DNA sequence: AATATTTTGCAACATAGTTGCACTGTACTA
DNA sequence: TAGTACAGTGCAACTATGTTGCAAAATATT
């Protein structure tokens, strides 16, 4: 059972607005990562483009969602686990992008392995993105 | 000693033009990855924006350079190793982005570990991007 | 209910990337 | 090496993406 939308917003010290409720609900309804364009499309003309941008930024800052890097120059957003706190993300899981259907998955159960870096390099964050064929698109 | 620029272009069945020679030389001169904007800045008004886009696309298709995914929504390009063939990249090394100086490095000697994916998921490509502090910026 | 504070929408702007088409430079052939 | 076929370039226009300032509206606080 999923956490109440209003409670989630309150927990992160955000005031309750229509756009925040709606956009958060999109993430709770979707098992996969969403792009800004997806949200814009889902919400139709209900919210201004700018509002969506600002809402997504706010959610990232508060640790509700996190960004996923992709090779094709688009930003994707997905819900954070509960351990994520404002300004301090713990997204040490692998992301998977399907080349066929373009869906992006958070593989929460696959953790990112530690890599050994050359001398003088210190890692703060590690992003592992795998692309290929997902379980819906395999033949 | 680095391979002759003209020979490299010929080897990849590309006709020799000023823009291709110049842009390839930027990559050979730079130890790090370059963005489109870097190349546009380096070349000044010598080439049209569109020409730079098309040249980079061509180089990627021919396996001369490869793209690097970044979390901040920008495409970076770096020279491929010799094993890269047209349409079939072998970029199984780790990329490192310095949070301080924004330089992107190809860590050729650090290979990407294999990850176990859930049933039905098949990996075609794996990108591992580490961010943190590089050896020039550590104190 | 009144006020202080946030949030939103609009307009304008900035950057990034693409496409069609005419023109120019490169490569090939005789 | 001159002529021709073709690949590559520059220009213009366009789309997509993302940002900023400011006034209006909604939310939170008392």
PDB file of N, CA and C in Angstrom, chain B residues 13-82:
ATOM      1  N   UNK B  13      37.256   5.881 -43.985  1.00  0.00           N
ATOM      2  CA  UNK B  13      36.554   6.140 -45.249  1.00  0.00           C
ATOM      3  C   UNK B  13      35.814   7.472 -45.239  1.00  0.00           C
ATOM      4  N   UNK B  14      36.492   8.495 -44.737  1.00  0.00           N
ATOM      5  CA  UNK B  14      35.902   9.823 -44.737  1.00  0.00           C
ATOM      6  C   UNK B  14      36.715  10.731 -45.643  1.00  0.00           C
ATOM      7  N   UNK B  15      36.035  11.566 -46.402  1.00  0.00           N
ATOM      8  CA  UNK B  15      36.771  12.516 -47.225  1.00  0.00           C
ATOM      9  C   UNK B  15      37.396  13.587 -46.334  1.00  0.00           C
ATOM     10  N   UNK B  16      38.522  14.100 -46.810  1.00  0.00           N
ATOM     11  CA  UNK B  16      39.341  15.004 -46.015  1.00  0.00           C
ATOM     12  C   UNK B  16      38.828  16.426 -46.188  1.00  0.00           C
ATOM     13  N   UNK B  17      38.288  16.999 -45.145  1.00  0.00           N
ATOM     14  CA  UNK B  17      37.831  18.383 -45.216  1.00  0.00           C
ATOM     15  C   UNK B  17      38.429  19.166 -44.056  1.00  0.00           C
ATOM     16  N   UNK B  18      38.403  20.477 -44.209  1.00  0.00           N
ATOM     17  CA  UNK B  18      39.000  21.345 -43.192  1.00  0.00           C
ATOM     18  C   UNK B  18      38.368  21.111 -41.820  1.00  0.00           C
ATOM     19  N   UNK B  19      37.036  21.056 -41.806  1.00  0.00           N
ATOM     20  CA  UNK B  19      36.365  20.944 -40.512  1.00  0.00           C
ATOM     21  C   UNK B  19      36.703  19.618 -39.840  1.00  0.00           C
ATOM     22  N   UNK B  20      36.725  18.541 -40.593  1.00  0.00           N
ATOM     23  CA  UNK B  20      37.035  17.242 -39.992  1.00  0.00           C
ATOM     24  C   UNK B  20      38.457  17.206 -39.460  1.00  0.00           C
ATOM     25  N   UNK B  21      39.400  17.762 -40.236  1.00  0.00           N
ATOM     26  CA  UNK B  21      40.791  17.781 -39.770  1.00  0.00           C
ATOM     27  C   UNK B  21      40.915  18.583 -38.478  1.00  0.00           C
ATOM     28  N   UNK B  22      40.277  19.746 -38.460  1.00  0.00           N
ATOM     29  CA  UNK B  22      40.389  20.644 -37.306  1.00  0.00           C
ATOM     30  C   UNK B  22      39.740  20.031 -36.062  1.00  0.00           C
ATOM     31  N   UNK B  23      38.536  19.508 -36.230  1.00  0.00           N
ATOM     32  CA  UNK B  23      37.822  18.970 -35.077  1.00  0.00           C
ATOM     33  C   UNK B  23      38.526  17.722 -34.541  1.00  0.00           C
ATOM     34  N   UNK B  24      39.033  16.881 -35.449  1.00  0.00           N
ATOM     35  CA  UNK B  24      39.789  15.714 -34.987  1.00  0.00           C
ATOM     36  C   UNK B  24      41.042  16.136 -34.232  1.00  0.00           C
ATOM     37  N   UNK B  25      41.671  17.211 -34.695  1.00  0.00           N
ATOM     38  CA  UNK B  25      42.888  17.672 -34.014  1.00  0.00           C
ATOM     39  C   UNK B  25      42.577  18.154 -32.600  1.00  0.00           C
ATOM     40  N   UNK B  26      41.399  18.734 -32.400  1.00  0.00           N
ATOM     41  CA  UNK B  26      41.018  19.157 -31.045  1.00  0.00           C
ATOM     42  C   UNK B  26      40.990  17.964 -30.106  1.00  0.00           C
ATOM     43  N   UNK B  27      40.438  16.860 -30.589  1.00  0.00           N
ATOM     44  CA  UNK B  27      40.360  15.673 -29.743  1.00  0.00           C
ATOM     45  C   UNK B  27      41.747  15.100 -29.476  1.00  0.00           C
ATOM     46  N   UNK B  28      42.620  15.104 -30.493  1.00  0.00           N
ATOM     47  CA  UNK B  28      43.961  14.557 -30.305  1.00  0.00           C
ATOM     48  C   UNK B  28      44.772  15.430 -29.350  1.00  0.00           C
ATOM     49  N   UNK B  29      44.510  16.742 -29.369  1.00  0.00           N
ATOM     50  CA  UNK B  29      45.251  17.650 -28.488  1.00  0.00           C
ATOM     51  C   UNK B  29      44.763  17.603 -27.051  1.00  0.00           C
ATOM     52  N   UNK B  30      43.482  17.220 -26.882  1.00  0.00           N
ATOM     53  CA  UNK B  30      42.913  17.249 -25.541  1.00  0.00           C
ATOM     54  C   UNK B  30      42.931  15.869 -24.909  1.00  0.00           C
ATOM     55  N   UNK B  31      43.373  15.824 -23.671  1.00  0.00           N
ATOM     56  CA  UNK B  31      43.398  14.550 -22.962  1.00  0.00           C
ATOM     57  C   UNK B  31      42.011  14.177 -22.472  1.00  0.00           C
ATOM     58  N   UNK B  32      41.115  15.153 -22.443  1.00  0.00           N
ATOM     59  CA  UNK B  32      39.812  14.943 -21.823  1.00  0.00           C
ATOM     60  C   UNK B  32      38.686  14.976 -22.854  1.00  0.00           C
ATOM     61  N   UNK B  33      37.498  14.710 -22.387  1.00  0.00           N
ATOM     62  CA  UNK B  33      36.331  14.723 -23.257  1.00  0.00           C
ATOM     63  C   UNK B  33      35.930  16.163 -23.585  1.00  0.00           C
ATOM     64  N   UNK B  34      35.303  16.346 -24.740  1.00  0.00           N
ATOM     65  CA  UNK B  34      34.891  17.667 -25.175  1.00  0.00           C
ATOM     66  C   UNK B  34      33.397  17.703 -25.442  1.00  0.00           C
ATOM     67  N   UNK B  35      32.773  18.829 -25.142  1.00  0.00           N
ATOM     68  CA  UNK B  35      31.374  19.044 -25.478  1.00  0.00           C
ATOM     69  C   UNK B  35      31.297  19.778 -26.806  1.00  0.00           C
ATOM     70  N   UNK B  36      30.121  19.735 -27.397  1.00  0.00           N
ATOM     71  CA  UNK B  36      29.903  20.495 -28.623  1.00  0.00           C
ATOM     72  C   UNK B  36      30.309  21.950 -28.425  1.00  0.00           C
ATOM     73  N   UNK B  37      29.913  22.513 -27.281  1.00  0.00           N
ATOM     74  CA  UNK B  37      30.187  23.922 -27.017  1.00  0.00           C
ATOM     75  C   UNK B  37      31.688  24.199 -26.956  1.00  0.00           C
ATOM     76  N   UNK B  38      32.463  23.262 -26.413  1.00  0.00           N
ATOM     77  CA  UNK B  38      33.917  23.430 -26.366  1.00  0.00           C
ATOM     78  C   UNK B  38      34.491  23.580 -27.773  1.00  0.00           C
ATOM     79  N   UNK B  39      34.025  22.720 -28.652  1.00  0.00           N
ATOM     80  CA  UNK B  39      34.534  22.725 -30.022  1.00  0.00           C
ATOM     81  C   UNK B  39      34.103  24.000 -30.734  1.00  0.00           C
ATOM     82  N   UNK B  40      32.866  24.402 -30.499  1.00  0.00           N
ATOM     83  CA  UNK B  40      32.376  25.635 -31.111  1.00  0.00           C
ATOM     84  C   UNK B  40      33.234  26.819 -30.643  1.00  0.00           C
ATOM     85  N   UNK B  41      33.583  26.803 -29.369  1.00  0.00           N
ATOM     86  CA  UNK B  41      34.383  27.892 -28.818  1.00  0.00           C
ATOM     87  C   UNK B  41      35.810  27.880 -29.361  1.00  0.00           C
ATOM     88  N   UNK B  42      36.398  26.692 -29.428  1.00  0.00           N
ATOM     89  CA  UNK B  42      37.767  26.569 -29.914  1.00  0.00           C
ATOM     90  C   UNK B  42      37.896  26.996 -31.364  1.00  0.00           C
ATOM     91  N   UNK B  43      36.888  26.687 -32.166  1.00  0.00           N
ATOM     92  CA  UNK B  43      36.998  26.969 -33.598  1.00  0.00           C
ATOM     93  C   UNK B  43      36.497  28.355 -33.970  1.00  0.00           C
ATOM     94  N   UNK B  44      35.937  29.064 -32.996  1.00  0.00           N
ATOM     95  CA  UNK B  44      35.469  30.419 -33.268  1.00  0.00           C
ATOM     96  C   UNK B  44      34.393  30.429 -34.332  1.00  0.00           C
ATOM     97  N   UNK B  45      34.545  31.317 -35.324  1.00  0.00           N
ATOM     98  CA  UNK B  45      33.536  31.414 -36.375  1.00  0.00           C
ATOM     99  C   UNK B  45      33.953  30.645 -37.620  1.00  0.00           C
ATOM    100  N   UNK B  46      34.987  29.824 -37.478  1.00  0.00           N
ATOM    101  CA  UNK B  46      35.530  29.147 -38.652  1.00  0.00           C
ATOM    102  C   UNK B  46      34.509  28.206 -39.305  1.00  0.00           C
ATOM    103  N   UNK B  47      33.734  27.493 -38.456  1.00  0.00           N
ATOM    104  CA  UNK B  47      32.756  26.548 -39.000  1.00  0.00           C
ATOM    105  C   UNK B  47      31.356  26.874 -38.492  1.00  0.00           C
ATOM    106  N   UNK B  48      30.400  26.504 -39.284  1.00  0.00           N
ATOM    107  CA  UNK B  48      29.007  26.676 -38.887  1.00  0.00           C
ATOM    108  C   UNK B  48      28.668  25.691 -37.770  1.00  0.00           C
ATOM    109  N   UNK B  49      27.742  26.119 -36.889  1.00  0.00           N
ATOM    110  CA  UNK B  49      27.260  25.250 -35.824  1.00  0.00           C
ATOM    111  C   UNK B  49      26.806  23.893 -36.372  1.00  0.00           C
ATOM    112  N   UNK B  50      26.074  23.953 -37.453  1.00  0.00           N
ATOM    113  CA  UNK B  50      25.521  22.731 -38.046  1.00  0.00           C
ATOM    114  C   UNK B  50      26.632  21.793 -38.496  1.00  0.00           C
ATOM    115  N   UNK B  51      27.675  22.355 -39.061  1.00  0.00           N
ATOM    116  CA  UNK B  51      28.790  21.529 -39.520  1.00  0.00           C
ATOM    117  C   UNK B  51      29.421  20.778 -38.357  1.00  0.00           C
ATOM    118  N   UNK B  52      29.555  21.451 -37.219  1.00  0.00           N
ATOM    119  CA  UNK B  52      30.129  20.792 -36.054  1.00  0.00           C
ATOM    120  C   UNK B  52      29.230  19.650 -35.583  1.00  0.00           C
ATOM    121  N   UNK B  53      27.936  19.916 -35.533  1.00  0.00           N
ATOM    122  CA  UNK B  53      27.006  18.836 -35.172  1.00  0.00           C
ATOM    123  C   UNK B  53      27.164  17.646 -36.102  1.00  0.00           C
ATOM    124  N   UNK B  54      27.180  17.925 -37.391  1.00  0.00           N
ATOM    125  CA  UNK B  54      27.224  16.830 -38.355  1.00  0.00           C
ATOM    126  C   UNK B  54      28.565  16.099 -38.318  1.00  0.00           C
ATOM    127  N   UNK B  55      29.629  16.853 -38.112  1.00  0.00           N
ATOM    128  CA  UNK B  55      30.940  16.213 -38.036  1.00  0.00           C
ATOM    129  C   UNK B  55      31.015  15.292 -36.821  1.00  0.00           C
ATOM    130  N   UNK B  56      30.510  15.750 -35.696  1.00  0.00           N
ATOM    131  CA  UNK B  56      30.525  14.913 -34.490  1.00  0.00           C
ATOM    132  C   UNK B  56      29.677  13.657 -34.701  1.00  0.00           C
ATOM    133  N   UNK B  57      28.515  13.829 -35.316  1.00  0.00           N
ATOM    134  CA  UNK B  57      27.670  12.671 -35.610  1.00  0.00           C
ATOM    135  C   UNK B  57      28.406  11.665 -36.495  1.00  0.00           C
ATOM    136  N   UNK B  58      29.055  12.178 -37.511  1.00  0.00           N
ATOM    137  CA  UNK B  58      29.792  11.311 -38.427  1.00  0.00           C
ATOM    138  C   UNK B  58      30.902  10.564 -37.698  1.00  0.00           C
ATOM    139  N   UNK B  59      31.632  11.277 -36.865  1.00  0.00           N
ATOM    140  CA  UNK B  59      32.723  10.646 -36.114  1.00  0.00           C
ATOM    141  C   UNK B  59      32.197   9.548 -35.199  1.00  0.00           C
ATOM    142  N   UNK B  60      31.046   9.789 -34.579  1.00  0.00           N
ATOM    143  CA  UNK B  60      30.465   8.770 -33.702  1.00  0.00           C
ATOM    144  C   UNK B  60      30.065   7.544 -34.528  1.00  0.00           C
ATOM    145  N   UNK B  61      29.412   7.794 -35.668  1.00  0.00           N
ATOM    146  CA  UNK B  61      28.982   6.684 -36.523  1.00  0.00           C
ATOM    147  C   UNK B  61      30.165   5.860 -37.012  1.00  0.00           C
ATOM    148  N   UNK B  62      31.261   6.523 -37.318  1.00  0.00           N
ATOM    149  CA  UNK B  62      32.423   5.840 -37.861  1.00  0.00           C
ATOM    150  C   UNK B  62      33.303   5.232 -36.773  1.00  0.00           C
ATOM    151  N   UNK B  63      32.974   5.487 -35.533  1.00  0.00           N
ATOM    152  CA  UNK B  63      33.744   4.878 -34.448  1.00  0.00           C
ATOM    153  C   UNK B  63      35.025   5.616 -34.103  1.00  0.00           C
ATOM    154  N   UNK B  64      35.112   6.899 -34.475  1.00  0.00           N
ATOM    155  CA  UNK B  64      36.304   7.676 -34.120  1.00  0.00           C
ATOM    156  C   UNK B  64      36.173   8.239 -32.707  1.00  0.00           C
ATOM    157  N   UNK B  65      34.981   8.698 -32.378  1.00  0.00           N
ATOM    158  CA  UNK B  65      34.720   9.182 -31.027  1.00  0.00           C
ATOM    159  C   UNK B  65      33.491   8.475 -30.467  1.00  0.00           C
ATOM    160  N   UNK B  66      33.283   8.605 -29.154  1.00  0.00           N
ATOM    161  CA  UNK B  66      32.079   8.036 -28.538  1.00  0.00           C
ATOM    162  C   UNK B  66      31.473   9.068 -27.606  1.00  0.00           C
ATOM    163  N   UNK B  67      30.207   8.887 -27.309  1.00  0.00           N
ATOM    164  CA  UNK B  67      29.540   9.832 -26.415  1.00  0.00           C
ATOM    165  C   UNK B  67      29.613   9.336 -24.978  1.00  0.00           C
ATOM    166  N   UNK B  68      29.534  10.283 -24.068  1.00  0.00           N
ATOM    167  CA  UNK B  68      29.567   9.973 -22.645  1.00  0.00           C
ATOM    168  C   UNK B  68      28.305  10.546 -22.016  1.00  0.00           C
ATOM    169  N   UNK B  69      27.540   9.705 -21.313  1.00  0.00           N
ATOM    170  CA  UNK B  69      26.339  10.219 -20.668  1.00  0.00           C
ATOM    171  C   UNK B  69      26.704  11.005 -19.421  1.00  0.00           C
ATOM    172  N   UNK B  70      26.033  12.118 -19.198  1.00  0.00           N
ATOM    173  CA  UNK B  70      26.264  12.877 -17.974  1.00  0.00           C
ATOM    174  C   UNK B  70      24.935  13.187 -17.312  1.00  0.00           C
ATOM    175  N   UNK B  71      24.988  13.388 -16.016  1.00  0.00           N
ATOM    176  CA  UNK B  71      23.766  13.619 -15.254  1.00  0.00           C
ATOM    177  C   UNK B  71      23.200  15.014 -15.509  1.00  0.00           C
ATOM    178  N   UNK B  72      24.028  15.922 -15.973  1.00  0.00           N
ATOM    179  CA  UNK B  72      23.567  17.302 -16.124  1.00  0.00           C
ATOM    180  C   UNK B  72      23.107  17.610 -17.532  1.00  0.00           C
ATOM    181  N   UNK B  73      22.714  16.561 -18.251  1.00  0.00           N
ATOM    182  CA  UNK B  73      22.011  16.787 -19.495  1.00  0.00           C
ATOM    183  C   UNK B  73      22.863  17.402 -20.598  1.00  0.00           C
ATOM    184  N   UNK B  74      24.123  17.003 -20.671  1.00  0.00           N
ATOM    185  CA  UNK B  74      24.943  17.465 -21.781  1.00  0.00           C
ATOM    186  C   UNK B  74      25.655  16.269 -22.393  1.00  0.00           C
ATOM    187  N   UNK B  75      25.879  16.335 -23.704  1.00  0.00           N
ATOM    188  CA  UNK B  75      26.572  15.250 -24.371  1.00  0.00           C
ATOM    189  C   UNK B  75      28.053  15.576 -24.434  1.00  0.00           C
ATOM    190  N   UNK B  76      28.883  14.637 -24.043  1.00  0.00           N
ATOM    191  CA  UNK B  76      30.313  14.798 -24.162  1.00  0.00           C
ATOM    192  C   UNK B  76      30.856  13.773 -25.153  1.00  0.00           C
ATOM    193  N   UNK B  77      31.940  14.153 -25.824  1.00  0.00           N
ATOM    194  CA  UNK B  77      32.548  13.277 -26.815  1.00  0.00           C
ATOM    195  C   UNK B  77      34.009  13.047 -26.466  1.00  0.00           C
ATOM    196  N   UNK B  78      34.472  11.819 -26.694  1.00  0.00           N
ATOM    197  CA  UNK B  78      35.878  11.521 -26.471  1.00  0.00           C
ATOM    198  C   UNK B  78      36.348  10.518 -27.505  1.00  0.00           C
ATOM    199  N   UNK B  79      37.650  10.505 -27.765  1.00  0.00           N
ATOM    200  CA  UNK B  79      38.237   9.595 -28.738  1.00  0.00           C
ATOM    201  C   UNK B  79      37.995   8.150 -28.344  1.00  0.00           C
ATOM    202  N   UNK B  80      37.721   7.330 -29.336  1.00  0.00           N
ATOM    203  CA  UNK B  80      37.590   5.901 -29.102  1.00  0.00           C
ATOM    204  C   UNK B  80      38.971   5.250 -29.149  1.00  0.00           C
ATOM    205  N   UNK B  81      39.064   4.121 -28.506  1.00  0.00           N
ATOM    206  CA  UNK B  81      40.249   3.286 -28.680  1.00  0.00           C
ATOM    207  C   UNK B  81      40.228   2.686 -30.078  1.00  0.00           C
ATOM    208  N   UNK B  82      41.334   2.105 -30.468  1.00  0.00           N
ATOM    209  CA  UNK B  82      41.443   1.558 -31.821  1.00  0.00           C
ATOM    210  C   UNK B  82      40.457   0.431 -32.087  1.00  0.00           C
TER     211      UNK B  82
END
